[in-house]
Amino acid sequence: MYIDGQWIESHTGNTRDIINPFNQEVIATVTEGDKKDSQLAIQAARTAFDKGEWSTTPANERGEIVQKIAELIRRDKEELARLESLDTGKTIIESHADMDDIANVFQYFAGLADKNGGEVIQAPIPDSESRVVREPIGVCGQISPWNYPLLQASWKLAPALATGNTLIAKPSEITPLTTIKVFELMEEAGVPKGVANLVLGPGNTVGAELSTSLDVDLISFTGGIETGKKIMQAASGNVKKIALELGGKNPNIVFADADFDTAVDQALNAVFFHAGQVCSAGSRLLVEDSIHDRFVEAVIEQAGRIKLGNGFVEGTQSGPLISAQHRDKVESYVEIGKQEGAELVLGGKRPDDPELQDGFFYEPTIFVNCTSDMRIVQEEVFGPVLTIEKFSTTEEVIEKANDTIYGLAGAVWSTDIEKAETVASKLRMGTVWINDFHPYFAQAPWGGFKQSGFGRELGHMGLEEYTEVKHIFRNKKPQPTGWFV
Ligand SMILES: NC(=O)c1ccc[n+]([C@@H]2O[C@H](COP(=O)([O-])OP(=O)(O)OC[C@H]3O[C@@H](n4cnc5c(N)ncnc54)[C@H](O)[C@@H]3O)[C@@H](O)[C@H]2O)c1
Ligand SMILES: C[N+](C)(C)CC=O
C-alpha cells in the first residue's frame, strides 16, 4: 500500500494471493489492509489537503504532473498491459487498448487542469463584483471494480489530481496489480506525499471505512448496484458527495433496415467482448420481427465460432470469467433463464476443451423467445449471456428497451437516421450509440440514468465532479443598511 508517500504493508501482516483466472496460478501476493489501514490513508489525505500545498499549487503545475503520469503510462504500457491480462484474463490486445485509453484520460485531464476557470456574474447590484470559482472538494475516496481495473481507477485519479484534491484509491481486492504499478508511476511523476494514497483489501472493511469516514468529503464508486446502495447509506453520516457508476442491462436494438452484416458483427461484439464482463454490454438484443429469424441464425452461427483461450495467444477472442464465484453466478442465471421458459440455443455450459479446464471459462450463451418480464432479461448477468427478443413497432421497442431498472447505455441500428434519432431521444440511458456499440473516450461524459447511478466521469463534467462551486460577492462601496436604526 502507498500511504503518505511510503510503501507499507498492512499493520496486520495479512496477505492475499492474486490469481490468474486463465489457469488459477498465483501471480502475486499482496498485502491485505483492513479498516485501520484505511483510516491511516484517510488521515494522510486529510492532512495533505488541509495543511499541504496541492490544492493551491498553480493548476498548470498540477496539469504538468498529470501529463507526466500519462507519459509514464505510455512508457510502461507493455508491462501494464501484461499485468492487466494476467490479473483479469482479458486478451492482451484488449489490455493494450485499455492502456492507450488510460494514458489518453490522464492527458485529457492534464489539459483541462488550468482551464477549470470560474465565471463573472453580472450582479444586479451596483458597485459590486460577483464571481463563481471552482475549488477542490477535499479528500476523495475512490473505489473501483475488477473488470477494467486500471481504466476505471484512472477515470477517478486523473480528474481528482488535476483539480487539487487529495485521494485514497481502493482497487478491487482481486485485481490490484496495475493500480499498484500506476501509484509507482505517480510517485515518479512527482505527486507530493499524502496527496495520492493506495489501500488494498476487501470492500466490507477498507471500502466501507472510506464511505463511512467523516474525514472523507467525496466518495466515487464504480461497481455493482447492491454495493452502491450500501455506499449511499454509509456516506450519509457526513453528507458526502457521492458519484455512483453502477451496472446496466443494455438494449441493442436492430431495425430491419439496418446494415445486416455489420449489425450482426456488432451484436456479438456488444455482448461477448471481455466475456460479457462489461457494464455497458449489449446483453439484450431486440430484433425487428421481419428479419428476426435470419438475424438470430447469423448471430448464433458466428457466436459458436468465438475462440476462447489464453489471452496471450494470438487468435484468442475471449478469455475466462474473473473467478469461480463469478462463474457460479453466471451459471445460476442460465438456470433461471431455462426455468423461466427462455429457449437456450447456444452454450449454456463450460467448454469441453481440455486446455481450458483450469480457467473459469464459460461458453458464449444465447437465449431466444425471451420476454421482457424474465429475470434473465431484467437483471445484470455480467457474463457471456445474450437474450433475444422480437419487436414489431418503434413504440414497442422503446417501451421494451426502457423497461428495466437500469439506464446505462443502449444502441440503435437503422439506416433511417430520423427513426434512429427518435429512438435515441426516447431511451432513458446515459449513453446511446447510433449504428455503433461500445465507443467511450475521455472527451465525452459517462454515467447512468435510473439505477445505473448518478454523477458523470470523463468529459469536462468528470472534472467538475471533483470541484465545489463557490460564489464570491464583493461590495466595492459598503454602506450601512439603515434597517435597524
Ligand atoms: N457504470 C460503470 O461505468 C461501470 C464500470 C465497470 C463496472 N461496473 C459495474 O461493476 C460491477 C462489477 O464489479 P464488482 O463485482 O467489482 O462490483 P462490487 O460492487 O462487488 O465491487 C466493486 C468495489 O467495491 C468494493 N466494495 C465491496 N463492498 C463494499 C462496501 N460494502 N463498501 C465499500 N466498498 C465495497 C469492492 O471491494 C470493489 O473494490 C458490475 O455491476 C458492473 O456493471 C460499472
Ligand atoms: C465503462 N467501461 C465501458 C469502460 C467499462 C464498463 O464495465
Coordinates of C-alpha atoms in Angstrom, one line a residue, residues 2-484:
Y2 CA 1.1 3.6 -0.6
I3 CA 0.3 5.8 2.3
D4 CA 1.7 9.3 3.0
G5 CA 4.5 8.8 0.4
Q6 CA 5.6 5.4 1.9
W7 CA 5.3 1.9 0.6
I8 CA 4.0 -0.1 3.5
E9 CA 2.4 -3.4 4.5
S10 CA -0.8 -3.8 6.4
H11 CA -0.4 -3.5 10.2
T12 CA -1.9 -7.0 10.4
G13 CA 0.7 -8.6 8.2
N14 CA -2.1 -10.3 6.3
T15 CA -1.6 -11.0 2.6
R16 CA -3.7 -12.1 -0.4
D17 CA -2.8 -14.3 -3.3
I18 CA -3.7 -12.8 -6.7
I19 CA -5.0 -15.5 -9.1
N20 CA -4.7 -15.7 -12.9
P21 CA -8.3 -16.6 -13.9
F22 CA -6.9 -18.4 -17.0
N23 CA -5.1 -21.1 -15.0
Q24 CA -5.6 -20.3 -11.3
E25 CA -1.9 -19.8 -10.8
V26 CA -0.8 -17.3 -8.1
I27 CA 0.7 -14.4 -10.0
A28 CA 1.4 -12.2 -7.0
T29 CA 1.0 -11.9 -3.3
V30 CA -0.1 -8.5 -2.0
T31 CA -0.6 -7.0 1.4
E32 CA -4.1 -7.1 2.7
G33 CA -5.3 -4.0 4.5
D34 CA -8.2 -3.5 6.9
K35 CA -10.2 -0.7 8.5
K36 CA -7.2 0.6 10.4
D37 CA -5.0 0.9 7.3
S38 CA -7.9 2.7 5.6
Q39 CA -8.0 5.2 8.5
L40 CA -4.3 5.7 8.2
A41 CA -4.7 6.6 4.5
I42 CA -7.6 8.9 5.2
Q43 CA -5.6 10.8 7.8
A44 CA -2.7 11.2 5.3
A45 CA -5.0 12.5 2.7
R46 CA -6.8 14.8 5.2
T47 CA -3.5 16.3 6.4
A48 CA -2.2 16.7 2.8
F49 CA -5.4 18.5 1.9
D50 CA -5.7 20.7 5.0
K51 CA -2.1 21.5 5.6
G52 CA -0.4 20.7 2.3
E53 CA 0.1 22.8 -0.8
W54 CA -1.5 20.6 -3.5
S55 CA -4.9 22.4 -3.6
T56 CA -3.2 25.8 -4.0
T57 CA -0.5 24.6 -6.4
P58 CA -0.9 26.5 -9.7
A59 CA -3.3 24.5 -11.8
N60 CA -0.8 24.4 -14.7
E61 CA 1.8 22.8 -12.5
R62 CA -0.7 20.1 -11.4
G63 CA -1.5 19.6 -15.0
E64 CA 2.2 19.0 -15.8
I65 CA 2.4 16.3 -13.2
V66 CA -0.8 14.6 -14.5
Q67 CA 0.6 14.9 -18.1
K68 CA 3.8 13.2 -16.8
I69 CA 1.8 10.3 -15.5
A70 CA 0.3 9.9 -19.0
E71 CA 3.7 9.8 -20.5
L72 CA 5.0 7.2 -17.9
I73 CA 1.9 5.0 -18.6
R74 CA 2.9 5.1 -22.3
R75 CA 6.5 4.3 -21.5
D76 CA 5.4 1.3 -19.4
K77 CA 2.5 0.3 -21.5
E78 CA 3.7 -3.3 -22.2
E79 CA 4.3 -4.1 -18.6
L80 CA 0.9 -2.6 -17.5
A81 CA -0.9 -4.5 -20.3
R82 CA 0.7 -7.7 -19.3
L83 CA -0.2 -7.3 -15.7
E84 CA -3.8 -6.4 -16.6
S85 CA -4.2 -9.5 -18.7
L86 CA -2.6 -11.8 -16.1
D87 CA -4.9 -10.3 -13.5
T88 CA -8.2 -10.3 -15.4
G89 CA -7.7 -12.9 -18.2
K90 CA -8.6 -10.4 -20.8
T91 CA -6.7 -10.6 -24.1
I92 CA -3.5 -8.7 -24.4
I93 CA -5.0 -6.8 -27.3
E94 CA -7.8 -5.5 -25.1
S95 CA -5.2 -4.6 -22.4
H96 CA -3.1 -2.7 -24.9
A97 CA -6.3 -0.7 -25.9
D98 CA -7.1 -0.1 -22.3
M99 CA -3.6 1.3 -21.6
D100 CA -3.9 3.7 -24.6
D101 CA -7.3 4.8 -23.3
I102 CA -5.9 5.3 -19.8
A103 CA -2.9 7.4 -21.0
N104 CA -5.4 9.5 -23.0
V105 CA -7.5 10.0 -19.9
F106 CA -4.6 11.4 -17.9
Q107 CA -3.5 13.6 -20.9
Y108 CA -7.1 14.9 -21.3
F109 CA -7.5 15.9 -17.7
A110 CA -3.9 17.3 -17.6
G111 CA -5.0 19.6 -20.4
L112 CA -8.2 20.7 -18.5
A113 CA -6.4 21.4 -15.2
D114 CA -5.8 25.1 -16.0
K115 CA -9.0 25.6 -17.9
N116 CA -11.2 25.0 -15.0
G117 CA -11.8 28.7 -14.7
G118 CA -14.7 30.4 -13.0
E119 CA -17.3 32.8 -14.2
V120 CA -18.0 36.5 -13.7
I121 CA -21.7 37.2 -12.9
Q122 CA -23.4 40.4 -13.9
A123 CA -24.8 41.1 -10.4
P124 CA -28.0 43.3 -10.3
I125 CA -26.3 45.4 -7.6
P126 CA -24.2 48.5 -8.4
D127 CA -20.5 48.8 -7.3
S128 CA -20.1 45.1 -6.7
E129 CA -18.2 42.2 -8.1
S130 CA -19.7 38.8 -8.3
R131 CA -17.8 35.7 -9.4
V132 CA -18.1 32.0 -9.3
V133 CA -15.0 29.9 -8.6
R134 CA -14.4 26.2 -8.6
E135 CA -12.4 24.7 -5.7
P136 CA -11.3 21.1 -4.9
I137 CA -13.8 19.2 -2.8
G138 CA -11.1 17.8 -0.4
V139 CA -10.4 14.2 0.5
C140 CA -11.8 11.8 -2.1
G141 CA -12.4 8.0 -1.6
Q142 CA -12.2 6.1 -4.9
I143 CA -13.4 2.6 -5.1
S144 CA -13.1 0.6 -8.3
P145 CA -14.1 -2.8 -9.7
W146 CA -12.3 -5.8 -11.2
N147 CA -13.4 -5.8 -14.8
Y148 CA -11.5 -2.8 -16.0
P149 CA -9.2 -2.3 -13.0
L150 CA -6.9 0.5 -14.1
L151 CA -9.2 2.1 -16.6
Q152 CA -12.0 2.7 -14.0
A153 CA -9.4 3.9 -11.4
S154 CA -7.9 6.3 -14.0
W155 CA -11.3 8.0 -14.6
K156 CA -11.2 8.9 -10.9
L157 CA -7.5 9.5 -10.3
A158 CA -6.8 11.9 -13.2
P159 CA -9.6 14.5 -12.5
A160 CA -9.1 14.4 -8.8
L161 CA -5.4 15.2 -9.1
A162 CA -6.0 17.8 -11.8
T163 CA -8.4 19.8 -9.6
G164 CA -6.2 19.8 -6.5
N165 CA -7.9 17.1 -4.3
T166 CA -6.2 14.5 -2.2
L167 CA -7.4 10.9 -2.5
I168 CA -7.4 7.3 -1.3
A169 CA -7.8 4.7 -4.1
K170 CA -9.1 1.3 -3.3
P171 CA -8.9 -1.2 -6.3
S172 CA -10.9 -4.4 -6.3
E173 CA -9.1 -6.8 -3.9
I174 CA -8.8 -9.4 -6.7
T175 CA -7.3 -7.1 -9.3
P176 CA -4.9 -4.6 -7.7
L177 CA -1.8 -5.1 -9.7
T178 CA -2.0 -2.3 -12.3
T179 CA -3.2 0.2 -9.8
I180 CA -0.2 -0.6 -7.6
K181 CA 2.1 0.0 -10.6
V182 CA 0.4 3.3 -11.5
F183 CA 1.0 4.5 -8.0
E184 CA 4.7 3.9 -8.6
L185 CA 4.4 6.0 -11.7
M186 CA 2.5 8.7 -9.9
E187 CA 5.4 8.8 -7.3
E188 CA 7.9 9.1 -10.1
A189 CA 5.9 11.8 -11.8
G190 CA 6.2 13.9 -8.6
V191 CA 2.8 13.7 -6.9
P192 CA 3.6 15.0 -3.4
K193 CA 3.4 12.7 -0.4
G194 CA 0.0 12.3 1.1
V195 CA -1.8 13.5 -2.0
A196 CA -2.5 10.1 -3.5
N197 CA -2.8 7.1 -1.2
L198 CA -3.5 3.5 -2.0
V199 CA -5.1 1.0 0.3
L200 CA -5.6 -2.7 -0.6
G201 CA -8.2 -5.0 0.9
P202 CA -11.8 -6.1 0.9
G203 CA -14.7 -3.8 0.3
N204 CA -16.6 -4.5 3.6
T205 CA -13.6 -3.2 5.7
V206 CA -11.3 -1.0 3.7
G207 CA -14.0 0.3 1.3
A208 CA -16.7 0.6 4.0
E209 CA -14.3 2.8 6.0
L210 CA -13.8 5.1 3.1
S211 CA -17.6 5.6 2.6
T212 CA -18.3 6.0 6.3
S213 CA -15.4 8.2 7.5
L214 CA -16.3 11.7 8.5
D215 CA -12.9 12.8 7.1
V216 CA -13.7 11.9 3.5
D217 CA -15.6 14.5 1.5
L218 CA -16.4 12.6 -1.6
I219 CA -16.8 9.0 -2.5
S220 CA -16.6 7.9 -6.1
F221 CA -17.7 4.3 -6.7
T222 CA -17.8 2.1 -9.7
G223 CA -19.2 -1.4 -9.1
G224 CA -22.4 -3.3 -8.5
I225 CA -25.8 -1.9 -7.6
E226 CA -26.1 -3.6 -4.2
T227 CA -22.7 -2.2 -3.1
G228 CA -23.7 1.2 -4.4
K229 CA -26.7 1.2 -2.2
K230 CA -24.6 0.4 0.9
I231 CA -22.2 3.2 0.0
M232 CA -25.0 5.7 -0.3
Q233 CA -26.2 4.8 3.2
A234 CA -22.7 4.8 4.7
A235 CA -21.9 8.2 3.1
S236 CA -24.9 9.9 4.7
G237 CA -23.1 10.3 8.0
N238 CA -21.3 13.5 6.9
V239 CA -23.5 14.0 3.8
K240 CA -20.5 13.4 1.5
K241 CA -20.7 14.0 -2.2
I242 CA -21.3 10.7 -4.0
A243 CA -20.8 9.6 -7.5
L244 CA -22.0 6.1 -8.4
E245 CA -21.2 4.2 -11.7
L246 CA -23.3 1.0 -11.4
G247 CA -24.4 -1.8 -13.6
G248 CA -26.5 -2.0 -16.7
K249 CA -28.8 -4.2 -18.8
N250 CA -28.2 -2.6 -22.0
P251 CA -30.6 -2.9 -25.0
N252 CA -29.2 -3.3 -28.5
I253 CA -32.0 -2.5 -31.0
V254 CA -31.8 -3.7 -34.6
F255 CA -34.3 -2.5 -37.1
A256 CA -34.9 -4.4 -40.4
D257 CA -33.4 -1.6 -42.4
A258 CA -30.0 -1.8 -40.6
D259 CA -26.8 -2.9 -42.4
F260 CA -27.4 -6.6 -41.7
D261 CA -23.8 -7.9 -41.6
T262 CA -22.4 -5.0 -39.6
A263 CA -25.3 -5.2 -37.1
V264 CA -24.7 -9.0 -36.7
D265 CA -21.0 -8.5 -36.1
Q266 CA -21.5 -5.7 -33.7
A267 CA -24.2 -7.6 -31.8
L268 CA -21.6 -10.2 -31.0
N269 CA -19.0 -7.5 -30.0
A270 CA -21.7 -5.8 -27.9
V271 CA -22.3 -8.7 -25.6
F272 CA -19.3 -11.2 -25.9
F273 CA -16.4 -8.7 -25.6
H274 CA -14.4 -9.4 -22.4
A275 CA -16.7 -12.4 -21.9
G276 CA -19.6 -10.0 -21.3
Q277 CA -18.0 -8.6 -18.2
V278 CA -18.7 -5.0 -19.3
C279 CA -21.1 -2.7 -17.5
S280 CA -22.4 -1.5 -20.9
A281 CA -22.5 -4.9 -22.6
G282 CA -25.4 -5.2 -25.1
S283 CA -26.8 -8.2 -23.4
R284 CA -30.4 -7.6 -24.5
L285 CA -30.8 -7.9 -28.3
L286 CA -34.1 -6.6 -29.7
V287 CA -34.6 -7.5 -33.3
E288 CA -37.4 -6.3 -35.7
D289 CA -39.7 -9.3 -36.5
S290 CA -39.3 -9.2 -40.3
I291 CA -35.5 -10.0 -40.0
H292 CA -35.6 -11.8 -36.6
D293 CA -35.1 -15.4 -37.7
R294 CA -32.4 -14.7 -40.2
F295 CA -30.6 -12.3 -37.9
V296 CA -30.7 -14.8 -35.0
E297 CA -29.4 -17.6 -37.1
A298 CA -26.4 -15.5 -38.2
V299 CA -25.7 -14.4 -34.6
I300 CA -25.8 -18.0 -33.3
E301 CA -23.6 -19.2 -36.2
Q302 CA -20.9 -16.6 -35.5
A303 CA -21.1 -16.8 -31.7
G304 CA -20.5 -20.5 -32.0
R305 CA -17.1 -19.8 -33.6
I306 CA -15.8 -17.5 -30.8
K307 CA -12.3 -18.7 -29.8
L308 CA -11.9 -18.9 -26.1
G309 CA -8.4 -19.3 -24.7
N310 CA -5.3 -17.8 -23.3
G311 CA -5.4 -14.0 -23.7
F312 CA -1.7 -14.0 -24.5
V313 CA -2.1 -16.3 -27.5
E314 CA -2.8 -14.8 -30.9
G315 CA -6.2 -15.7 -32.2
T316 CA -7.8 -15.9 -28.8
Q317 CA -11.0 -13.8 -28.9
S318 CA -12.2 -14.1 -25.4
G319 CA -10.7 -15.0 -22.0
P320 CA -12.2 -16.6 -18.9
L321 CA -14.6 -15.1 -16.3
I322 CA -12.9 -13.5 -13.4
S323 CA -13.4 -16.1 -10.7
A324 CA -15.1 -19.4 -9.8
Q325 CA -17.6 -17.5 -7.7
H326 CA -18.5 -15.2 -10.6
R327 CA -18.9 -18.2 -13.0
D328 CA -21.3 -19.8 -10.4
K329 CA -23.3 -16.6 -10.6
V330 CA -23.5 -16.7 -14.4
E331 CA -24.4 -20.4 -14.3
S332 CA -27.2 -19.7 -11.9
Y333 CA -28.6 -17.1 -14.2
V334 CA -28.6 -19.5 -17.1
E335 CA -30.6 -22.0 -15.0
I336 CA -33.0 -19.2 -14.1
G337 CA -33.4 -18.4 -17.8
K338 CA -34.2 -22.1 -18.6
Q339 CA -36.7 -22.3 -15.8
E340 CA -38.4 -19.1 -17.0
G341 CA -39.0 -20.7 -20.4
A342 CA -36.4 -18.8 -22.4
E343 CA -35.1 -21.2 -25.2
L344 CA -31.3 -21.9 -24.9
V345 CA -29.9 -22.1 -28.4
L346 CA -26.2 -21.9 -27.8
G347 CA -23.7 -22.6 -25.0
G348 CA -25.2 -22.8 -21.5
K349 CA -22.2 -24.7 -20.2
R350 CA -18.5 -24.8 -19.5
P351 CA -16.3 -25.6 -22.6
D352 CA -15.2 -29.2 -23.0
D353 CA -11.7 -28.2 -24.4
P354 CA -9.2 -29.9 -22.0
E355 CA -6.9 -26.9 -22.4
L356 CA -9.5 -24.6 -20.7
Q357 CA -10.3 -26.8 -17.7
D358 CA -8.1 -24.8 -15.2
G359 CA -9.6 -21.5 -16.2
F360 CA -13.0 -20.0 -15.3
F361 CA -14.3 -20.3 -18.8
Y362 CA -18.0 -20.3 -19.9
E363 CA -19.3 -20.7 -23.4
P364 CA -21.0 -17.8 -25.3
T365 CA -24.6 -18.4 -24.5
I366 CA -27.8 -17.3 -26.3
F367 CA -31.4 -17.5 -25.3
V368 CA -34.3 -16.8 -27.8
N369 CA -38.0 -16.4 -27.3
C370 CA -37.3 -14.2 -24.3
T371 CA -39.9 -11.8 -22.9
S372 CA -39.2 -8.5 -21.0
D373 CA -40.6 -9.8 -17.7
M374 CA -38.0 -12.6 -17.4
R375 CA -35.2 -12.1 -14.8
I376 CA -32.7 -13.2 -17.4
V377 CA -33.8 -10.1 -19.4
Q378 CA -34.1 -7.7 -16.4
E379 CA -31.0 -8.5 -14.3
E380 CA -27.3 -7.9 -15.0
V381 CA -25.7 -11.3 -15.6
F382 CA -22.2 -9.8 -16.3
G383 CA -21.2 -12.8 -18.4
P384 CA -21.4 -14.1 -22.0
V385 CA -25.1 -14.5 -22.0
L386 CA -27.3 -12.9 -24.7
T387 CA -31.1 -12.7 -24.6
I388 CA -33.0 -12.0 -27.8
E389 CA -36.5 -10.5 -28.1
K390 CA -38.6 -9.7 -31.1
F391 CA -40.4 -6.4 -31.8
S392 CA -42.7 -5.0 -34.5
T393 CA -43.1 -1.3 -33.9
T394 CA -40.9 1.6 -32.9
E395 CA -43.1 2.4 -29.9
E396 CA -43.0 -1.1 -28.7
V397 CA -39.2 -1.4 -28.8
I398 CA -38.7 1.9 -27.0
E399 CA -41.0 0.7 -24.2
K400 CA -39.2 -2.6 -24.0
A401 CA -35.8 -1.1 -24.1
N402 CA -36.6 1.2 -21.2
D403 CA -38.3 -1.5 -19.2
T404 CA -35.5 -2.3 -16.7
I405 CA -34.3 -0.6 -13.5
Y406 CA -31.1 0.3 -15.3
G407 CA -30.2 3.2 -17.7
L408 CA -26.5 2.9 -18.5
A409 CA -26.3 2.5 -22.3
G410 CA -28.0 1.3 -25.4
A411 CA -27.7 1.2 -29.1
V412 CA -30.0 1.5 -32.2
W413 CA -29.2 0.2 -35.7
S414 CA -31.0 1.6 -38.7
T415 CA -30.3 3.3 -42.0
D416 CA -33.3 5.6 -41.3
I417 CA -31.5 8.2 -39.3
E418 CA -34.6 10.1 -38.4
K419 CA -36.0 6.9 -36.9
A420 CA -32.8 6.1 -35.1
E421 CA -32.6 9.7 -33.7
T422 CA -36.2 9.4 -32.5
V423 CA -35.4 6.2 -30.6
A424 CA -32.2 7.7 -29.2
S425 CA -34.1 10.6 -27.9
K426 CA -36.5 8.3 -26.0
L427 CA -34.0 5.9 -24.5
R428 CA -33.6 6.7 -20.8
M429 CA -29.8 6.0 -20.8
G430 CA -26.6 7.9 -20.1
T431 CA -25.1 6.8 -23.5
V432 CA -26.8 5.9 -26.7
W433 CA -25.0 4.7 -29.7
I434 CA -26.4 5.0 -33.2
N435 CA -25.0 2.4 -35.7
D436 CA -22.2 1.5 -33.3
F437 CA -21.7 -0.2 -29.9
H438 CA -19.2 0.5 -27.1
P439 CA -17.3 3.7 -28.0
Y440 CA -16.2 5.7 -25.0
F441 CA -13.5 8.3 -24.8
A442 CA -12.0 10.8 -22.5
Q443 CA -13.8 13.8 -24.1
A444 CA -17.4 12.6 -23.6
P445 CA -19.2 12.1 -20.2
W446 CA -20.0 8.6 -19.0
G447 CA -22.7 7.7 -16.5
G448 CA -26.1 6.3 -15.9
F449 CA -29.8 7.2 -15.7
K450 CA -32.1 5.5 -13.2
Q451 CA -30.4 2.8 -11.0
S452 CA -27.2 2.8 -13.1
G453 CA -26.1 5.6 -10.9
F454 CA -25.5 9.3 -10.9
G455 CA -22.7 11.7 -11.5
R456 CA -20.5 11.7 -14.6
E457 CA -17.0 10.6 -15.3
L458 CA -14.9 11.8 -18.2
G459 CA -15.5 14.9 -20.2
H460 CA -15.5 18.3 -18.5
M461 CA -18.3 17.1 -16.3
G462 CA -15.9 14.4 -15.0
L463 CA -13.6 17.2 -13.9
E464 CA -16.4 19.3 -12.4
E465 CA -17.5 16.3 -10.2
Y466 CA -14.3 16.9 -8.3
T467 CA -15.0 20.6 -7.6
E468 CA -17.1 22.6 -5.3
V469 CA -18.7 25.8 -6.7
K470 CA -18.3 28.9 -4.7
H471 CA -19.9 32.3 -5.3
I472 CA -17.8 35.2 -4.1
F473 CA -19.6 38.5 -3.9
R474 CA -17.7 41.7 -3.1
N475 CA -19.3 45.1 -2.3
K476 CA -16.9 47.7 -3.6
K477 CA -18.7 50.6 -1.7
P478 CA -20.1 49.2 1.5
Q479 CA -22.9 51.3 3.1
P480 CA -24.9 50.9 6.3
T481 CA -28.3 49.3 5.5
G482 CA -30.3 51.5 7.9
W483 CA -32.7 48.7 8.7
F484 CA -32.3 48.6 12.4

